[in-house]
N, CA and C atoms as an extended XYZ file, in Angstrom:
336
Properties=species:S:1:pos:R:3:atomname:S:1:resname:S:1:resid:I:1 pbc="F F F"
N       -10.319       28.088       -2.423 N   UNK     1
C        -8.905       28.182       -2.024 CA  UNK     1
C        -8.163       29.464       -2.293 C   UNK     1
N        -9.316       30.212       -2.720 N   UNK     2
C        -9.079       31.749       -2.985 CA  UNK     2
C        -8.813       32.644       -2.029 C   UNK     2
N        -8.069       33.414       -2.124 N   UNK     3
C        -7.833       34.389       -0.862 CA  UNK     3
C        -6.324       34.704       -0.574 C   UNK     3
N        -5.669       35.527        0.623 N   UNK     4
C        -4.469       35.893        0.570 CA  UNK     4
C        -3.647       34.574        0.949 C   UNK     4
N        -4.169       33.735        1.743 N   UNK     5
C        -2.982       32.718        1.973 CA  UNK     5
C        -3.276       31.474        1.323 C   UNK     5
N        -2.840       31.752        0.099 N   UNK     6
C        -3.116       30.444       -0.820 CA  UNK     6
C        -2.195       29.320       -0.532 C   UNK     6
N        -0.903       29.643       -0.048 N   UNK     7
C         0.055       28.616        0.367 CA  UNK     7
C        -0.556       28.062        1.650 C   UNK     7
N        -0.778       28.706        2.542 N   UNK     8
C        -1.277       28.022        3.650 CA  UNK     8
C        -2.664       27.147        3.485 C   UNK     8
N        -3.616       27.778        2.826 N   UNK     9
C        -4.749       26.912        2.390 CA  UNK     9
C        -4.332       25.600        1.970 C   UNK     9
N        -3.342       25.438        0.879 N   UNK    10
C        -3.114       24.435        0.224 CA  UNK    10
C        -2.439       23.636        1.049 C   UNK    10
N        -1.455       23.974        1.731 N   UNK    11
C        -0.865       23.153        2.795 CA  UNK    11
C        -1.864       22.459        3.856 C   UNK    11
N        -2.912       23.317        4.139 N   UNK    12
C        -3.857       22.759        5.348 CA  UNK    12
C        -4.788       21.736        4.651 C   UNK    12
N        -5.207       21.931        3.445 N   UNK    13
C        -6.148       20.810        2.671 CA  UNK    13
C        -5.496       19.899        1.938 C   UNK    13
N        -4.081       19.892        1.879 N   UNK    14
C        -3.466       18.877        1.050 CA  UNK    14
C        -3.624       17.522        1.419 C   UNK    14
N        -3.251       17.390        2.698 N   UNK    15
C        -3.237       15.719        2.996 CA  UNK    15
C        -4.629       15.089        3.531 C   UNK    15
N        -5.815       16.023        2.852 N   UNK    16
C        -7.075       15.694        3.606 CA  UNK    16
C        -7.687       14.622        2.547 C   UNK    16
N        -7.292       14.247        1.365 N   UNK    17
C        -7.936       13.363        0.395 CA  UNK    17
C        -7.031       12.116        0.573 C   UNK    17
N        -7.948       10.964        0.398 N   UNK    18
C        -7.075        9.552        0.417 CA  UNK    18
C        -5.936        9.488       -0.429 C   UNK    18
N        -6.227       10.055       -1.885 N   UNK    19
C        -5.299       10.073       -2.860 CA  UNK    19
C        -3.853       10.712       -2.387 C   UNK    19
N        -4.244       11.824       -2.009 N   UNK    20
C        -2.644       12.533       -1.528 CA  UNK    20
C        -2.212       11.811       -0.105 C   UNK    20
N        -2.907       11.341        0.672 N   UNK    21
C        -2.430       10.390        1.718 CA  UNK    21
C        -1.495        9.210        1.046 C   UNK    21
N        -1.981        8.864       -0.025 N   UNK    22
C        -1.311        7.564       -0.761 CA  UNK    22
C         0.022        8.127       -1.407 C   UNK    22
N        -0.110        9.296       -2.028 N   UNK    23
C         0.875        9.656       -2.539 CA  UNK    23
C         2.089       10.328       -1.640 C   UNK    23
N         1.757       10.629       -0.463 N   UNK    24
C         2.735       10.770        0.642 CA  UNK    24
C         3.233        9.756        1.293 C   UNK    24
N         2.666        8.623        1.255 N   UNK    25
C         2.808        7.096        1.599 CA  UNK    25
C         3.878        6.579        0.819 C   UNK    25
N         3.634        6.654       -0.473 N   UNK    26
C         4.648        6.136       -1.683 CA  UNK    26
C         5.921        7.049       -1.486 C   UNK    26
N         5.966        8.304       -1.353 N   UNK    27
C         7.119        9.029       -1.338 CA  UNK    27
C         8.067        8.658        0.055 C   UNK    27
N         7.322        8.482        1.131 N   UNK    28
C         7.804        7.843        2.403 CA  UNK    28
C         8.444        6.635        2.027 C   UNK    28
N         7.778        5.786        1.146 N   UNK    29
C         8.356        4.405        1.076 CA  UNK    29
C         9.455        4.380        0.226 C   UNK    29
N         9.456        5.244       -0.702 N   UNK    30
C        10.556        5.301       -1.793 CA  UNK    30
C        11.659        5.816       -1.023 C   UNK    30
N        11.497        6.740       -0.075 N   UNK    31
C        12.570        7.319        0.753 CA  UNK    31
C        13.414        6.143        1.533 C   UNK    31
N        12.532        5.522        2.171 N   UNK    32
C        12.896        4.453        3.094 CA  UNK    32
C        13.762        3.492        2.424 C   UNK    32
N        13.329        2.864        1.212 N   UNK    33
C        13.722        1.821        0.171 CA  UNK    33
C        15.188        2.518       -0.255 C   UNK    33
N        15.152        3.618       -0.600 N   UNK    34
C        16.556        4.311       -1.263 CA  UNK    34
C        17.585        3.918       -0.167 C   UNK    34
N        17.060        4.671        1.107 N   UNK    35
C        17.686        4.486        2.276 CA  UNK    35
C        18.449        3.136        2.616 C   UNK    35
N        17.299        2.224        2.588 N   UNK    36
C        17.834        0.781        2.679 CA  UNK    36
C        18.670        0.217        1.701 C   UNK    36
N        18.447        0.764        0.271 N   UNK    37
C        19.373        0.544       -0.770 CA  UNK    37
C        20.840        0.895       -0.423 C   UNK    37
N        20.963        2.001       -0.127 N   UNK    38
C        22.331        2.562        0.244 CA  UNK    38
C        22.992        1.952        1.249 C   UNK    38
N        22.220        1.276        2.410 N   UNK    39
C        22.829        0.752        3.486 CA  UNK    39
C        23.005       -0.950        3.202 C   UNK    39
N        22.174       -1.547        2.454 N   UNK    40
C        22.507       -2.962        2.251 CA  UNK    40
C        22.872       -3.310        0.765 C   UNK    40
N        23.203       -2.132       -0.052 N   UNK    41
C        23.576       -2.329       -1.194 CA  UNK    41
C        22.681       -3.006       -2.261 C   UNK    41
N        21.446       -2.728       -2.300 N   UNK    42
C        20.521       -3.343       -3.150 CA  UNK    42
C        20.560       -2.436       -4.382 C   UNK    42
N        20.126       -2.939       -5.433 N   UNK    43
C        20.179       -2.088       -6.772 CA  UNK    43
C        18.988       -1.436       -6.769 C   UNK    43
N        18.710       -0.363       -7.530 N   UNK    44
C        17.501        0.668       -7.703 CA  UNK    44
C        16.434       -0.390       -8.158 C   UNK    44
N        16.701       -1.350       -9.172 N   UNK    45
C        15.632       -2.200       -9.408 CA  UNK    45
C        14.684       -2.913       -8.285 C   UNK    45
N        15.655       -3.195       -7.387 N   UNK    46
C        14.963       -4.169       -6.442 CA  UNK    46
C        14.305       -3.192       -5.498 C   UNK    46
N        14.655       -1.827       -5.187 N   UNK    47
C        14.086       -0.812       -4.639 CA  UNK    47
C        12.559       -0.855       -5.351 C   UNK    47
N        12.455       -0.438       -6.303 N   UNK    48
C        11.438       -0.419       -7.029 CA  UNK    48
C        10.439       -1.305       -7.120 C   UNK    48
N        11.020       -2.561       -7.207 N   UNK    49
C        10.082       -3.908       -7.112 CA  UNK    49
C         9.638       -3.737       -5.526 C   UNK    49
N        10.281       -3.602       -4.710 N   UNK    50
C         9.987       -3.832       -3.297 CA  UNK    50
C         9.008       -2.790       -3.033 C   UNK    50
N         9.118       -1.377       -3.499 N   UNK    51
C         8.080       -0.410       -3.236 CA  UNK    51
C         6.675       -0.821       -3.829 C   UNK    51
N         6.767       -1.280       -5.272 N   UNK    52
C         5.501       -1.706       -5.926 CA  UNK    52
C         4.873       -2.957       -5.057 C   UNK    52
N         5.804       -4.055       -4.558 N   UNK    53
C         4.979       -4.844       -3.829 CA  UNK    53
C         4.321       -4.738       -2.573 C   UNK    53
N         5.150       -3.596       -1.950 N   UNK    54
C         4.599       -3.094       -0.679 CA  UNK    54
C         3.255       -2.295       -0.852 C   UNK    54
N         3.143       -1.279       -2.175 N   UNK    55
C         2.091       -0.699       -2.486 CA  UNK    55
C         0.761       -1.924       -2.755 C   UNK    55
N         1.392       -2.963       -3.465 N   UNK    56
C         0.215       -4.020       -3.505 CA  UNK    56
C        -0.250       -4.398       -2.188 C   UNK    56
N         0.568       -4.779       -1.485 N   UNK    57
C         0.183       -5.132       -0.152 CA  UNK    57
C        -0.668       -4.184        0.652 C   UNK    57
N        -0.269       -3.002        0.632 N   UNK    58
C        -1.305       -2.013        1.294 CA  UNK    58
C        -2.558       -1.826        0.597 C   UNK    58
N        -2.507       -2.053       -0.762 N   UNK    59
C        -3.838       -2.049       -1.406 CA  UNK    59
C        -4.689       -3.148       -0.957 C   UNK    59
N        -3.930       -4.537       -0.735 N   UNK    60
C        -4.627       -5.519       -0.346 CA  UNK    60
C        -5.313       -5.626        1.239 C   UNK    60
N        -4.642       -4.682        1.899 N   UNK    61
C        -5.084       -4.315        3.564 CA  UNK    61
C        -6.233       -3.340        3.310 C   UNK    61
N        -5.995       -2.448        2.459 N   UNK    62
C        -7.232       -1.478        2.082 CA  UNK    62
C        -8.608       -2.283        1.687 C   UNK    62
N        -8.325       -3.089        0.712 N   UNK    63
C        -9.314       -3.931        0.324 CA  UNK    63
C        -9.994       -4.974        1.361 C   UNK    63
N        -9.191       -5.441        2.048 N   UNK    64
C        -9.508       -6.354        3.474 CA  UNK    64
C       -10.302       -5.380        4.350 C   UNK    64
N        -9.915       -4.283        4.715 N   UNK    65
C       -10.703       -3.634        5.505 CA  UNK    65
C       -12.087       -3.293        5.086 C   UNK    65
N       -11.984       -2.600        3.961 N   UNK    66
C       -13.413       -2.397        3.258 CA  UNK    66
C       -14.463       -3.504        3.309 C   UNK    66
N       -13.903       -4.764        2.860 N   UNK    67
C       -14.510       -5.853        2.751 CA  UNK    67
C       -15.523       -6.442        3.881 C   UNK    67
N       -14.253       -6.074        5.055 N   UNK    68
C       -15.106       -6.318        6.700 CA  UNK    68
C       -16.113       -5.452        6.781 C   UNK    68
N       -16.050       -4.284        6.437 N   UNK    69
C       -17.156       -3.291        6.534 CA  UNK    69
C       -18.103       -3.748        6.055 C   UNK    69
N       -18.073       -4.002        4.546 N   UNK    70
C       -19.198       -4.469        3.637 CA  UNK    70
C       -19.852       -5.645        4.350 C   UNK    70
N       -19.033       -6.727        4.870 N   UNK    71
C       -19.293       -8.006        5.345 CA  UNK    71
C       -20.365       -7.906        6.518 C   UNK    71
N       -20.156       -6.535        7.383 N   UNK    72
C       -20.737       -6.425        8.569 CA  UNK    72
C       -22.206       -5.882        8.235 C   UNK    72
N       -22.310       -5.066        7.234 N   UNK    73
C       -23.778       -4.469        6.739 CA  UNK    73
C       -24.250       -5.226        5.539 C   UNK    73
N       -24.090       -6.361        5.007 N   UNK    74
C       -24.795       -6.795        4.088 CA  UNK    74
C       -25.963       -7.719        4.557 C   UNK    74
N       -26.205       -7.919        5.681 N   UNK    75
C       -27.526       -8.398        6.292 CA  UNK    75
C       -27.276       -9.702        5.976 C   UNK    75
N       -28.337      -10.713        5.430 N   UNK    76
C       -28.720      -11.645        5.364 CA  UNK    76
C       -28.291      -12.701        4.234 C   UNK    76
N       -27.805      -12.102        3.079 N   UNK    77
C       -27.581      -12.537        1.916 CA  UNK    77
C       -26.396      -13.382        1.815 C   UNK    77
N       -26.347      -14.887        1.793 N   UNK    78
C       -25.519      -15.616        1.995 CA  UNK    78
C       -24.311      -15.541        0.920 C   UNK    78
N       -24.954      -15.419       -0.416 N   UNK    79
C       -23.921      -15.122       -1.748 CA  UNK    79
C       -22.947      -13.917       -1.447 C   UNK    79
N       -23.558      -12.923       -0.864 N   UNK    80
C       -22.598      -11.638       -0.872 CA  UNK    80
C       -21.748      -11.896        0.340 C   UNK    80
N       -22.120      -12.555        1.254 N   UNK    81
C       -21.083      -12.874        2.585 CA  UNK    81
C       -20.041      -13.867        1.776 C   UNK    81
N       -20.453      -14.955        1.254 N   UNK    82
C       -19.416      -15.885        0.568 CA  UNK    82
C       -18.452      -15.074       -0.180 C   UNK    82
N       -19.067      -14.378       -1.299 N   UNK    83
C       -18.097      -13.504       -2.172 CA  UNK    83
C       -17.055      -12.522       -1.339 C   UNK    83
N       -17.790      -11.773       -0.191 N   UNK    84
C       -16.940      -10.835        0.384 CA  UNK    84
C       -15.828      -11.583        1.277 C   UNK    84
N       -16.080      -12.826        1.603 N   UNK    85
C       -15.224      -13.625        2.420 CA  UNK    85
C       -13.989      -14.075        1.238 C   UNK    85
N       -14.346      -14.655        0.212 N   UNK    86
C       -13.590      -14.938       -0.828 CA  UNK    86
C       -12.600      -13.765       -1.330 C   UNK    86
N       -12.969      -12.670       -1.671 N   UNK    87
C       -12.395      -11.355       -1.899 CA  UNK    87
C       -11.443      -10.876       -0.692 C   UNK    87
N       -11.956      -11.245        0.326 N   UNK    88
C       -11.233      -10.835        1.746 CA  UNK    88
C        -9.691      -11.994        1.778 C   UNK    88
N       -10.015      -13.195        1.503 N   UNK    89
C        -8.963      -14.007        1.522 CA  UNK    89
C        -7.771      -13.714        0.400 C   UNK    89
N        -8.473      -13.351       -0.751 N   UNK    90
C        -7.589      -13.014       -1.757 CA  UNK    90
C        -6.666      -11.696       -1.552 C   UNK    90
N        -7.429      -10.668       -0.785 N   UNK    91
C        -6.564       -9.396       -0.372 CA  UNK    91
C        -5.932       -9.968        0.696 C   UNK    91
N        -5.949      -10.852        1.456 N   UNK    92
C        -5.097      -11.178        2.764 CA  UNK    92
C        -3.892      -11.665        1.905 C   UNK    92
N        -4.131      -12.634        0.983 N   UNK    93
C        -3.042      -13.132        0.215 CA  UNK    93
C        -2.263      -12.320       -0.267 C   UNK    93
N        -2.845      -11.415       -1.209 N   UNK    94
C        -1.938      -10.169       -1.889 CA  UNK    94
C        -1.325       -9.560       -0.956 C   UNK    94
N        -1.606       -9.383        0.385 N   UNK    95
C        -1.107       -8.477        1.311 CA  UNK    95
C         0.133       -9.105        1.843 C   UNK    95
N         0.034      -10.640        1.901 N   UNK    96
C         1.261      -11.467        2.521 CA  UNK    96
C         2.441      -11.681        1.624 C   UNK    96
N         1.765      -11.859        0.445 N   UNK    97
C         2.650      -12.235       -0.928 CA  UNK    97
C         3.762      -11.230       -1.195 C   UNK    97
N         3.141       -9.962       -1.189 N   UNK    98
C         4.013       -8.860       -1.702 CA  UNK    98
C         5.515       -8.715       -0.993 C   UNK    98
N         5.601       -8.498        0.351 N   UNK    99
C         6.686       -8.406        1.112 CA  UNK    99
C         7.694       -9.833        0.945 C   UNK    99
N         6.838      -10.993        0.984 N   UNK   100
C         7.527      -12.080        0.773 CA  UNK   100
C         8.809      -12.137       -0.453 C   UNK   100
N         7.855      -11.880       -1.710 N   UNK   101
C         8.546      -11.830       -2.793 CA  UNK   101
C         9.665      -10.822       -2.914 C   UNK   101
N         9.457       -9.705       -2.203 N   UNK   102
C        10.429       -8.671       -2.151 CA  UNK   102
C        11.796       -9.333       -1.374 C   UNK   102
N        11.403       -9.858       -0.265 N   UNK   103
C        12.360      -10.559        0.472 CA  UNK   103
C        13.093      -11.350       -0.585 C   UNK   103
N        12.584      -12.519       -1.154 N   UNK   104
C        13.091      -13.311       -2.035 CA  UNK   104
C        14.161      -12.807       -3.055 C   UNK   104
N        13.630      -11.774       -3.603 N   UNK   105
C        14.221      -10.930       -4.863 CA  UNK   105
C        15.257      -10.207       -4.132 C   UNK   105
N        15.365       -9.504       -2.969 N   UNK   106
C        16.326       -9.023       -2.353 CA  UNK   106
C        17.425       -9.710       -1.814 C   UNK   106
N        16.957      -10.917       -1.484 N   UNK   107
C        17.882      -12.048       -0.973 CA  UNK   107
C        18.697      -12.539       -2.156 C   UNK   107
N        18.307      -12.788       -3.240 N   UNK   108
C        19.037      -13.174       -4.512 CA  UNK   108
C        20.104      -12.117       -4.820 C   UNK   108
N        19.502      -10.752       -4.875 N   UNK   109
C        20.501       -9.799       -5.418 CA  UNK   109
C        21.682       -9.480       -4.417 C   UNK   109
N        21.342       -9.854       -3.091 N   UNK   110
C        22.663       -9.696       -1.993 CA  UNK   110
C        23.530      -10.703       -2.059 C   UNK   110
N        23.307      -12.022       -2.430 N   UNK   111
C        24.080      -12.972       -2.608 CA  UNK   111
C        24.794      -12.900       -3.693 C   UNK   111
N        24.176      -12.586       -4.803 N   UNK   112
C        25.017      -12.483       -6.340 CA  UNK   112
C        25.568      -11.129       -6.439 C   UNK   112
């Protein structure tokens, strides 16, 4: 990253790592949830809880995708396949429960 165009190089290589993509995604999610909180009058606490739960569900999705890749390459070991299946079900549950909890919390805040 040394050279004349340091800013250009930084912007060019910034989104290439997964962690930076995750940071960008979190910032976009926070912006969307802040916009939703203004539109539907959620409190900022509900916004933070919602973003955290969405990150959890995204994490569950990432785990699930990686476990499917692992399951396809494990060969004939039945214990590894069962373990990956159990972890995949747990990741799927995490992915589905996160937004559901947010909807329930947001529903309670908007009623009260």
